[in-house]
CSV table of C-alpha atoms and ligand atoms in Angstrom, one decimal:
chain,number,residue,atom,x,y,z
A,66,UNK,CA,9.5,3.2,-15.5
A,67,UNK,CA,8.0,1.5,-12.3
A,68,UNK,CA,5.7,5.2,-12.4
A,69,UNK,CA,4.6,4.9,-15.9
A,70,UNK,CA,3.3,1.3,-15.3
A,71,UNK,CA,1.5,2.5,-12.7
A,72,UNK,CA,-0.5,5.3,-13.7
A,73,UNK,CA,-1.1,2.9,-17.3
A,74,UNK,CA,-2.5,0.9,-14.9
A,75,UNK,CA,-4.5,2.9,-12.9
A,76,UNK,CA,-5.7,4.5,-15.6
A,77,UNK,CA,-7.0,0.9,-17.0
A,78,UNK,CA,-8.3,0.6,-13.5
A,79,UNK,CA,-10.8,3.5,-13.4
A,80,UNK,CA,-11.2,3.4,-17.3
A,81,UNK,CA,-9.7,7.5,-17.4
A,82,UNK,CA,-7.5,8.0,-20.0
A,83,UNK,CA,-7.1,12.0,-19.3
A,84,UNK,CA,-4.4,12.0,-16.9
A,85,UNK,CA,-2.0,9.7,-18.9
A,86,UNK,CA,1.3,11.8,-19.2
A,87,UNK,CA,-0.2,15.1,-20.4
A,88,UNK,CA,3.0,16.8,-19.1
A,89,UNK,CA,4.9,14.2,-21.4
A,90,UNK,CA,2.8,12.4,-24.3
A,91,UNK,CA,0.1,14.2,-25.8
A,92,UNK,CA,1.5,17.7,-26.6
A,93,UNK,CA,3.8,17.0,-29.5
A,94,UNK,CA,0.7,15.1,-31.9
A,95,UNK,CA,-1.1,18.4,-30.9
A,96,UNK,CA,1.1,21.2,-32.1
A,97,UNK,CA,2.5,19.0,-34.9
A,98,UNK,CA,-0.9,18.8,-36.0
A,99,UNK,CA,-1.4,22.7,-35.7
A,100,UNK,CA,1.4,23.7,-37.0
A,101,UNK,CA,0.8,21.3,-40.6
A,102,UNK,CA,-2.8,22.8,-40.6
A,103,UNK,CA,-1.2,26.3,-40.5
A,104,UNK,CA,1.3,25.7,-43.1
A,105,UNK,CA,-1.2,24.3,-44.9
A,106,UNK,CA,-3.3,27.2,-44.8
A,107,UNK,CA,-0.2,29.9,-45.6
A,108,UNK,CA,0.6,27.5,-48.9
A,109,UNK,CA,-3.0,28.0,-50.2
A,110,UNK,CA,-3.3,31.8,-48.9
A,111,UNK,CA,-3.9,34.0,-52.2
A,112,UNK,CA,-4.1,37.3,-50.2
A,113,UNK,CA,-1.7,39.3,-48.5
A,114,UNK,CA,-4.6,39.1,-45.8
A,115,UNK,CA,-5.0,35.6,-45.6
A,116,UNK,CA,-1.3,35.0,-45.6
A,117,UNK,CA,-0.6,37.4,-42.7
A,118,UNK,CA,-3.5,35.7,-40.6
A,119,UNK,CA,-1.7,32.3,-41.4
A,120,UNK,CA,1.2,33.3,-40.6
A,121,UNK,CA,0.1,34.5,-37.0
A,122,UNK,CA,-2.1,31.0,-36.6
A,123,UNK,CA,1.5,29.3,-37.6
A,124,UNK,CA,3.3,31.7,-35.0
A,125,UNK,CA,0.1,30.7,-32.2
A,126,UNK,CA,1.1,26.7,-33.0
A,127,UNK,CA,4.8,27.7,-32.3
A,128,UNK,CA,3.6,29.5,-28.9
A,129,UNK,CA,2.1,26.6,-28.0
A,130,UNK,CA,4.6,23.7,-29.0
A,131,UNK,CA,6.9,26.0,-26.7
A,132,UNK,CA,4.9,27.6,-24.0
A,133,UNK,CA,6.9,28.6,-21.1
A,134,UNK,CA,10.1,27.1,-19.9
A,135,UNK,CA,8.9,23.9,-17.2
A,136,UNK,CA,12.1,24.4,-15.6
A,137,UNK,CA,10.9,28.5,-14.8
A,138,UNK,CA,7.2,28.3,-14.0
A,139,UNK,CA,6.7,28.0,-10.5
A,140,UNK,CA,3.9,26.9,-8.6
A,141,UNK,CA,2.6,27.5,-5.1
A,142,UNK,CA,0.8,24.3,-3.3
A,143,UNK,CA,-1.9,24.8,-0.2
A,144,UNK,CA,-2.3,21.4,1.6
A,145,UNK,CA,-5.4,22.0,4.2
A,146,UNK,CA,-3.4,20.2,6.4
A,147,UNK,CA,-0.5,17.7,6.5
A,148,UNK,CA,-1.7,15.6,9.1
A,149,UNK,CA,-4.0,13.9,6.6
A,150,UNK,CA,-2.8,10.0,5.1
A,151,UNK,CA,-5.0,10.5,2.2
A,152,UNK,CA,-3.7,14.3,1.4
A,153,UNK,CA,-0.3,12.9,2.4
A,154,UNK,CA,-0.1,10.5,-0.3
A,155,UNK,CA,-1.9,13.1,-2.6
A,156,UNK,CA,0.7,15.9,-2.0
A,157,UNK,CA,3.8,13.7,-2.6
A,158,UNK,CA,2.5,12.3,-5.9
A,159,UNK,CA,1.8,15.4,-6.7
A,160,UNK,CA,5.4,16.9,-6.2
A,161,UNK,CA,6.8,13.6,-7.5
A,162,UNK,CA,4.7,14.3,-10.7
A,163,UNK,CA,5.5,17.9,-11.1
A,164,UNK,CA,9.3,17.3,-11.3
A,165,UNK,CA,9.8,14.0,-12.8
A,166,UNK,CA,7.2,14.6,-15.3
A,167,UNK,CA,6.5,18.0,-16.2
A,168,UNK,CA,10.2,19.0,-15.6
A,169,UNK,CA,9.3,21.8,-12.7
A,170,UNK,CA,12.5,22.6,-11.0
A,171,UNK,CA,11.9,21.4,-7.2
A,172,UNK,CA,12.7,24.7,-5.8
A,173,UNK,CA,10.4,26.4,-7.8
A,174,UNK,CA,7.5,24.0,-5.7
A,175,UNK,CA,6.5,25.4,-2.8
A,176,UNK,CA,4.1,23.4,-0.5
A,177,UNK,CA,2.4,24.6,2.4
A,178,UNK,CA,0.7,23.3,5.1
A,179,UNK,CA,-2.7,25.2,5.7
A,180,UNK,CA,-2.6,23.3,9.3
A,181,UNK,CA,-6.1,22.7,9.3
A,182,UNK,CA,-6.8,26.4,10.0
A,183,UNK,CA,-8.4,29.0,6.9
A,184,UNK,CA,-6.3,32.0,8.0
A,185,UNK,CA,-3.2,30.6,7.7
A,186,UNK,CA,-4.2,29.0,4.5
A,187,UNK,CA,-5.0,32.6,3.3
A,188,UNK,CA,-1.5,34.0,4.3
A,189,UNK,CA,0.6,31.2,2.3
A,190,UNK,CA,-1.7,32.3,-1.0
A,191,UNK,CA,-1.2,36.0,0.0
A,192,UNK,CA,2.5,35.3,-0.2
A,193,UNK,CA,2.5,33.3,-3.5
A,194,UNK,CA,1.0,36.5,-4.9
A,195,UNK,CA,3.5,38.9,-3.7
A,196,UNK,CA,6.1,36.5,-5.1
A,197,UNK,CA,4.6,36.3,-8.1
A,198,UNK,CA,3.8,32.8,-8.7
A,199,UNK,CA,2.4,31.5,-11.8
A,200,UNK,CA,-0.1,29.2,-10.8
A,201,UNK,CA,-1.4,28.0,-7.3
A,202,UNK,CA,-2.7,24.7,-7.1
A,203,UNK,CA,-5.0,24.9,-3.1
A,204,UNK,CA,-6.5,22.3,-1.0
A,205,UNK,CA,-8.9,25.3,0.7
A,206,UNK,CA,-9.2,24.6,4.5
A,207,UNK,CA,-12.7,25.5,3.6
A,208,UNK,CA,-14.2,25.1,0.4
A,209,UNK,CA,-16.4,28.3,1.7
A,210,UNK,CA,-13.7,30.5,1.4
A,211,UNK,CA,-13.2,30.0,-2.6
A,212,UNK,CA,-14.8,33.5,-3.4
A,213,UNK,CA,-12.1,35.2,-1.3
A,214,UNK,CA,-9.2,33.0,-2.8
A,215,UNK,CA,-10.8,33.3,-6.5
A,216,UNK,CA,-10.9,37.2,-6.2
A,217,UNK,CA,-7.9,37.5,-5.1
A,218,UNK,CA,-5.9,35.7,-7.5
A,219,UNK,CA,-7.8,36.8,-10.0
A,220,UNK,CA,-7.3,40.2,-9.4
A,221,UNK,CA,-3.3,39.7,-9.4
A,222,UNK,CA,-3.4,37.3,-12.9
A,223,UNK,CA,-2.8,34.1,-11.3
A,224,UNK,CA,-4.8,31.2,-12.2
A,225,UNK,CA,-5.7,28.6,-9.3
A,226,UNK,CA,-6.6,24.8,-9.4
A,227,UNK,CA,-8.6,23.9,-6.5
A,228,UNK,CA,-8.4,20.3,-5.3
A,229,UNK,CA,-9.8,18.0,-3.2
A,230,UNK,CA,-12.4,20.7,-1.5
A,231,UNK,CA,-15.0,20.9,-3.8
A,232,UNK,CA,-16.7,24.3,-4.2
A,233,UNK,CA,-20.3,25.4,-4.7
A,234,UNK,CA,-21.8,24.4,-8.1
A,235,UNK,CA,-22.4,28.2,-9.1
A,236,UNK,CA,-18.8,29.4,-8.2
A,237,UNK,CA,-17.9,26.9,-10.5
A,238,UNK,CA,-20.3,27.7,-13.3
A,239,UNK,CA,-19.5,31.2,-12.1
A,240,UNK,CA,-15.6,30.6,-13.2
A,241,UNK,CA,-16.8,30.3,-16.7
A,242,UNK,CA,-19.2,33.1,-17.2
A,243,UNK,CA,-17.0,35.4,-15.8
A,244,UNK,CA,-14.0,34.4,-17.3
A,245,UNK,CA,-12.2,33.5,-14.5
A,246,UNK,CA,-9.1,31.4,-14.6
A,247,UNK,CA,-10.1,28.7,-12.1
A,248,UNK,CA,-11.0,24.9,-12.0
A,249,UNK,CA,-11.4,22.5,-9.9
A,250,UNK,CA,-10.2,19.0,-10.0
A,251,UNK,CA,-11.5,16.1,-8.1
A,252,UNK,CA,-13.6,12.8,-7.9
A,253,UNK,CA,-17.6,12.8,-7.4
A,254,UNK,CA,-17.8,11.9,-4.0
A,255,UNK,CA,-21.8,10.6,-4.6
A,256,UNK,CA,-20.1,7.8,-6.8
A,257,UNK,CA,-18.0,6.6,-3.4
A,258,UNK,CA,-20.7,6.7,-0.9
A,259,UNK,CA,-23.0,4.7,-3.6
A,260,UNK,CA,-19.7,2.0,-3.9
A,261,UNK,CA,-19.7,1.6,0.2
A,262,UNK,CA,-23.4,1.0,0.1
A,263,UNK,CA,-23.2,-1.5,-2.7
A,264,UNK,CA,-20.3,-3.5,-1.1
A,265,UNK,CA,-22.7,-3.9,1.9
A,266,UNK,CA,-25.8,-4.8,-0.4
A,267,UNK,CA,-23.9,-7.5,-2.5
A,268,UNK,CA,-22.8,-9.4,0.5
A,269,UNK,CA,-24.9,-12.6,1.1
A,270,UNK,CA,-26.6,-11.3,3.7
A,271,UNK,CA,-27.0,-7.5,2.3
A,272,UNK,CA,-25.3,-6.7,5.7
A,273,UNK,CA,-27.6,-7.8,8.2
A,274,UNK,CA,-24.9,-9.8,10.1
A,275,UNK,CA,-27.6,-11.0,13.4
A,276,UNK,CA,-30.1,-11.8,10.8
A,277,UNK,CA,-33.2,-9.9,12.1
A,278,UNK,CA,-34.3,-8.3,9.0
A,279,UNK,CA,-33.0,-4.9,10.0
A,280,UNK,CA,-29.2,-3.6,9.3
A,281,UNK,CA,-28.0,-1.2,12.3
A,282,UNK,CA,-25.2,0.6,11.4
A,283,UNK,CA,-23.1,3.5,12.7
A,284,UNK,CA,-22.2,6.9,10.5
A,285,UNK,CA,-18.7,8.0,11.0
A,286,UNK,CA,-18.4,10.6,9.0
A,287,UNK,CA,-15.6,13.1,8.2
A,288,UNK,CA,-15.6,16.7,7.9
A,289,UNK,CA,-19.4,17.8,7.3
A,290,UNK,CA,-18.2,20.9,5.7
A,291,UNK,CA,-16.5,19.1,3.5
A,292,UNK,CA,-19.2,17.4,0.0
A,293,UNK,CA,-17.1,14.4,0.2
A,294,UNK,CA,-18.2,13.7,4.0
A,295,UNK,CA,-22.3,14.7,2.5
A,296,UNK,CA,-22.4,12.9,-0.1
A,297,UNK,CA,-20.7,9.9,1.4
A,298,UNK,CA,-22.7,9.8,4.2
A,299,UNK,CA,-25.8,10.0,2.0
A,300,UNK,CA,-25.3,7.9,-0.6
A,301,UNK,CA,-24.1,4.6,0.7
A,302,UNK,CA,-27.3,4.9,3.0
A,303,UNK,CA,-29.3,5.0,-0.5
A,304,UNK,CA,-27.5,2.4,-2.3
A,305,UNK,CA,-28.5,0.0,0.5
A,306,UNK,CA,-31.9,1.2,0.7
A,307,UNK,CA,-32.2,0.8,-3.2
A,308,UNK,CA,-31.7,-2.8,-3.0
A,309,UNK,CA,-34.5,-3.1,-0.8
A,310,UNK,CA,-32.8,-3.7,2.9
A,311,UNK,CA,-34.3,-1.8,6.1
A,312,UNK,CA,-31.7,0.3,7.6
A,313,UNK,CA,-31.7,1.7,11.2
A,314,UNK,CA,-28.7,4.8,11.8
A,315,UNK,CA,-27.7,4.2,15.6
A,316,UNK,CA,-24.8,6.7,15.8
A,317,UNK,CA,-23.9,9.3,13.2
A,318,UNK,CA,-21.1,11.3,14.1
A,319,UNK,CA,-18.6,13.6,13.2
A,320,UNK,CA,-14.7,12.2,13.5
A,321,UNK,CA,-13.0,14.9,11.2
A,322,UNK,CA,-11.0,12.5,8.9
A,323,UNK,CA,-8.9,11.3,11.7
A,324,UNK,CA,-8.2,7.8,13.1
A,325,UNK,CA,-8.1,8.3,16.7
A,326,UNK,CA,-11.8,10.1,16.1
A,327,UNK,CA,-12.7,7.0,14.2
A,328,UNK,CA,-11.5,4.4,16.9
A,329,UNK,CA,-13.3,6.7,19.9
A,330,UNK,CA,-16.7,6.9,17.9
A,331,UNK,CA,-16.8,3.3,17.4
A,332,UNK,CA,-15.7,2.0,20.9
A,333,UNK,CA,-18.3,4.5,22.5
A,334,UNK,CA,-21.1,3.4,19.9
A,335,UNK,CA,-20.1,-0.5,20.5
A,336,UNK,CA,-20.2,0.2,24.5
A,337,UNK,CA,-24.0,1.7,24.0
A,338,UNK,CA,-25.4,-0.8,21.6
A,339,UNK,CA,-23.1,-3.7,21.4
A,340,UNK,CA,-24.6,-6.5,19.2
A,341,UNK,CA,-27.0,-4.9,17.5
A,342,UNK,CA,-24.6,-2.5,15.0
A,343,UNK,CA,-24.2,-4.7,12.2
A,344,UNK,CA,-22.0,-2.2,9.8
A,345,UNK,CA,-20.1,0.5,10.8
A,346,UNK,CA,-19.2,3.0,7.3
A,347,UNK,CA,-16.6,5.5,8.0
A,348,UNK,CA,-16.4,8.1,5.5
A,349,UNK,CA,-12.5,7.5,4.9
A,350,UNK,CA,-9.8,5.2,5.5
A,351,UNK,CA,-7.8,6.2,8.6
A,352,UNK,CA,-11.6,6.6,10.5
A,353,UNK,CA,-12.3,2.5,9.2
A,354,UNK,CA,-8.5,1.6,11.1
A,355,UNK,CA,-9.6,3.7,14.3
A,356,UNK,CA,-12.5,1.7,13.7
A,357,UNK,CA,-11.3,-1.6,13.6
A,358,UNK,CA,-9.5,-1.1,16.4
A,359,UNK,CA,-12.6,-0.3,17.9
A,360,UNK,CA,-14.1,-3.5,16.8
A,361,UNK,CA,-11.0,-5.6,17.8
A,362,UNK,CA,-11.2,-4.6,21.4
A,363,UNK,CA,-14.2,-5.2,21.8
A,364,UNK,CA,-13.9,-8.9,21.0
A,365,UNK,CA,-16.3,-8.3,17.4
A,366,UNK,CA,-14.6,-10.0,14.0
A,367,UNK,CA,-15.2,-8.6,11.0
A,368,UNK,CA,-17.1,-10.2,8.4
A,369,UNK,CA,-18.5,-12.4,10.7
A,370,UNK,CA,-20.6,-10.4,13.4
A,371,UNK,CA,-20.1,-7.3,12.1
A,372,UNK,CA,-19.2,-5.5,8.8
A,373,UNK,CA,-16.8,-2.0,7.9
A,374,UNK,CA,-16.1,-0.3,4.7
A,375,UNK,CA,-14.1,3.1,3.9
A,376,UNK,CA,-13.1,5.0,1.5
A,377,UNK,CA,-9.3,5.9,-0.6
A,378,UNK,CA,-8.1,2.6,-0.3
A,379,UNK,CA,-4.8,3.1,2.0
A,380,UNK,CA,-2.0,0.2,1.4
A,381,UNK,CA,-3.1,-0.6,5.1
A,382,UNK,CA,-6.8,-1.1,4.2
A,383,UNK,CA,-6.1,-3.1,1.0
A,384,UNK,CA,-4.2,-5.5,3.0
A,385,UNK,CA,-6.8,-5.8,5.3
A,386,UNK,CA,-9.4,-6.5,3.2
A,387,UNK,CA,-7.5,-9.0,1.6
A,388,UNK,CA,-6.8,-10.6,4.2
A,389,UNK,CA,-10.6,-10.1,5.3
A,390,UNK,CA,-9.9,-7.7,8.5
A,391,UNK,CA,-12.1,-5.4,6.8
A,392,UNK,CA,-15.2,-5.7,4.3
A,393,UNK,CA,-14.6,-3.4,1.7
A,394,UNK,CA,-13.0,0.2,0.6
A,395,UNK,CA,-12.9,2.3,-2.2
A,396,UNK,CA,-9.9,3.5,-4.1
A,397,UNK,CA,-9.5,7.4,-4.0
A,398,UNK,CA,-7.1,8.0,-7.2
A,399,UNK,CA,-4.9,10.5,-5.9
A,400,UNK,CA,-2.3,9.8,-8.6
A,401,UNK,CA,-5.5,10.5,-11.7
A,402,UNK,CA,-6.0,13.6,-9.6
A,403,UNK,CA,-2.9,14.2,-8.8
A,404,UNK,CA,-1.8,14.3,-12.2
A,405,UNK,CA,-5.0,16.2,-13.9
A,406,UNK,CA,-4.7,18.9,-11.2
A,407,UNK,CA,-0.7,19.3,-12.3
A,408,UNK,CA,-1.7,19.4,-16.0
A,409,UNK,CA,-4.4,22.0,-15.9
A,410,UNK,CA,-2.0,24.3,-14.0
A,411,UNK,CA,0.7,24.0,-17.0
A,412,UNK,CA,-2.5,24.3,-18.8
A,413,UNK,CA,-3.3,27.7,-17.8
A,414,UNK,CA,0.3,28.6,-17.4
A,415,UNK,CA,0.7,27.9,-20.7
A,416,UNK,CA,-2.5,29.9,-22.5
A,417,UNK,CA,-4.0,26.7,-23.3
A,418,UNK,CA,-7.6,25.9,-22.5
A,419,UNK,CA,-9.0,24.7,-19.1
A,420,UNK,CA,-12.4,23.1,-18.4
A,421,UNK,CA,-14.2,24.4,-14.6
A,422,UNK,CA,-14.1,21.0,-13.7
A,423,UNK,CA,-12.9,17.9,-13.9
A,424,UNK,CA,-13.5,14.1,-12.4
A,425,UNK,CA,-11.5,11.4,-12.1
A,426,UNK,CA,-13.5,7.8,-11.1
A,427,UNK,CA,-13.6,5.9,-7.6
A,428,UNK,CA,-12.7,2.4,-8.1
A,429,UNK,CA,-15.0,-0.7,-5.8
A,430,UNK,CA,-12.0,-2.1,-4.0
A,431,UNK,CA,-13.4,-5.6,-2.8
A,432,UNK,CA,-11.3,-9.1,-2.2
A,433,UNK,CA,-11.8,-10.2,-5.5
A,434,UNK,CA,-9.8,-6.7,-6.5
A,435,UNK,CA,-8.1,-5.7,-3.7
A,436,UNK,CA,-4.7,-7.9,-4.7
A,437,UNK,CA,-4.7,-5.9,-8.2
A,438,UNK,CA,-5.2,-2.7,-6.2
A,439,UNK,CA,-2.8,-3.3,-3.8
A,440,UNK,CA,-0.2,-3.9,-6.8
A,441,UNK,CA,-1.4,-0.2,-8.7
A,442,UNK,CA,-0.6,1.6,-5.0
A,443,UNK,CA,2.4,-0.1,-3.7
B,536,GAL,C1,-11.2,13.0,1.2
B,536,GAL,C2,-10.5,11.8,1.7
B,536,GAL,C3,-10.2,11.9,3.1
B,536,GAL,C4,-9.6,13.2,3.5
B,536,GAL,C5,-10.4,14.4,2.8
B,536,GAL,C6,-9.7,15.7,3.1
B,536,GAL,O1,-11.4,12.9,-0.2
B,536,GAL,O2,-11.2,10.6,1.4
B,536,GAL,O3,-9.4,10.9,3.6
B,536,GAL,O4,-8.3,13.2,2.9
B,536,GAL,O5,-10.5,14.1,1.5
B,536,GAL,O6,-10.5,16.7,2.5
């Protein structure tokens, strides 16, 4: 009950429909409607030809009202690593979903953790092949090694959703020519950095907190193999300088996702040029606490001398922008994404259709939203 209010919600909140329920509500109108189409067709069939090729389109509709038992397909899950909040909260919506909603059989889950570290990753999907999994749903440790995974799995019949880890643009378009059972779901990271930058440019000030005409800010970014850490980095940079303010970068460095990264890179950057940083951008949550500790020590107040945004709006962050600890974040829908990457699994599983890829929105998570937010997530 308390879930189905939620992901209404949320999908209100980033205006996506897609997600809602596909393991529970929109099958039955489908097939019902497929099935009365072939009936339809069989009644008006005058020759034994057209009658048999009605009957097989009504025996297709059956196929597909039915597809395969939930409580027998299993799936095998590649986390890149557990050690992640964002892919934490991700991974256990994602189970959550799978059971409760689709009707998987727990046991038939099988979740690994890639422990930040490629080979390992490519042993867990080596065994889901040799034990015949149906469908693998991976978080690739690097989104570089998708040809190997594809080919592999592809080779032994078992279709893969890739999360998270966005591969190249031509592997996906690649998918389709070849007829390759592979998607990817995710969100468009450009849209996130753009939302930071804009949070920035709509304050009073557009960000320049000492008021010289220049705003100094420092880059922590996450993972630079990663698009999501690219495109952040880039685009919150351009969505500032598209509304006309003069930027200077004073640190831009790499803190891998992580919190205590996040918190070291700021304390060092505010030791070697104090005052003058006026925002600091982390490319994800858990850098922006590291951060703020960071900022705290150092005896600098947020949204007063100095301004900090991130990105997947953790509970933690939320409250904190609230509560005005920090400027601004930006709501990473792992249930939307969560939820699409669980249905285009069944998807294949069951013969139906699938898309190469497919987006679910960022949200702006500011303190005239942040109380709403906080309500979708808790
Ligand atoms: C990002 C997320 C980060 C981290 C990363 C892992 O989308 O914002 O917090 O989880 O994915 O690839």
């Amino acid at each position: 009950m308390k879930l189905t209010k939620k992901v209404m919600a949320l999908a209100l909140a980033s205006c996506m429909a897609m997600s809602l329920a596909a393991c529970g509500g929109s099958k039955p109108a489908e097939t019902t409607a497929a099935a009365t189409e072939a009936a339809t067709t069989e009644a008006a069939a005058e020759s034994t030809e057209a009658a048999t090729e009605a009957e097989t389109t009504a025996a297709e509709a059956a196929a597909a009202t039915e597809g395969k038992d939930p409580a027998e397909i299993k799936v095998g899950i590649s986390i890149y690593q557990f050690a992640d909040n964002f892919m934490t909260l991700y991974r256990e919506e994602l189970q959550k979903y799978l059971v409760e909603e689709c009707g998987l059989k727990a046991e038939n889950i099988s979740i690994m953790d890639g422990k930040n570290d490629q080979g390992e990753q490519m042993n867990q999907i080596r065994n889901f092949i040799t034990q015949g999994y149906d469908v693998m749903i991976i978080n690739l440790v690097q989104a570089s090694s998708e040809p190997t995974v594809t080919e592999e799995c592809n080779a032994a019949g078992i279709p893969v959703v890739y999360i998270n880890r966005e591969p190249e643009a031509e592997r996906e378009a690649a998918w389709v020519s070849e007829g390759i059972k592979a998607t990817y779901v995710g969100a468009d990271a450009r849209q996130s950095g753009t939302y930071q930058g804009e949070e920035i440019a709509d304050l009073e000030n557009k960000g320049d907190a000492d008021g010289d005409g220049v705003v100094r800010y420092i880059m922590v970014q996450g993972d630079p193999e990663n698009v999501d850490a690219q495109y952040r980095t880039e685009k919150s940079i351009e969505a500032l300088t598209g509304a006309g303010v003069e930027v200077e970068e004073l640190v831009k460095m790499r803190g891998d996702w992580d919190q205590t990264k996040g918190q070291e890179i700021t304390a060092n950057a505010l030791s070697q040029h104090g005052a003058k940083i006026d925002v600091v951008f982390c490319n994800n949550d858990a850098m922006a606490l590291g951060a703020l500790q960071a900022i705290e020590a150092a005896g600098r107040k947020v949204n007063e001398d100095i301004y900090l945004v991130g990105v997947d709006a953790l509970v933690e962050v939320v409250e904190h922008v609230m509560n005005g600890k920090m400027t601004g974040t930006v709501f990473n829908d792992y249930f939307g994404q969560a939820h699409t990457a669980a249905d285009k699994a069944l998807d294949f599983v069951n013969g139906k259709d699938v898309d190469n890829v497919y987006m679910v929105d960022y949200v702006k998570v500011t303190p005239e939203n942040a109380a709403e937010i906080l309500d979708l997530i808790k």
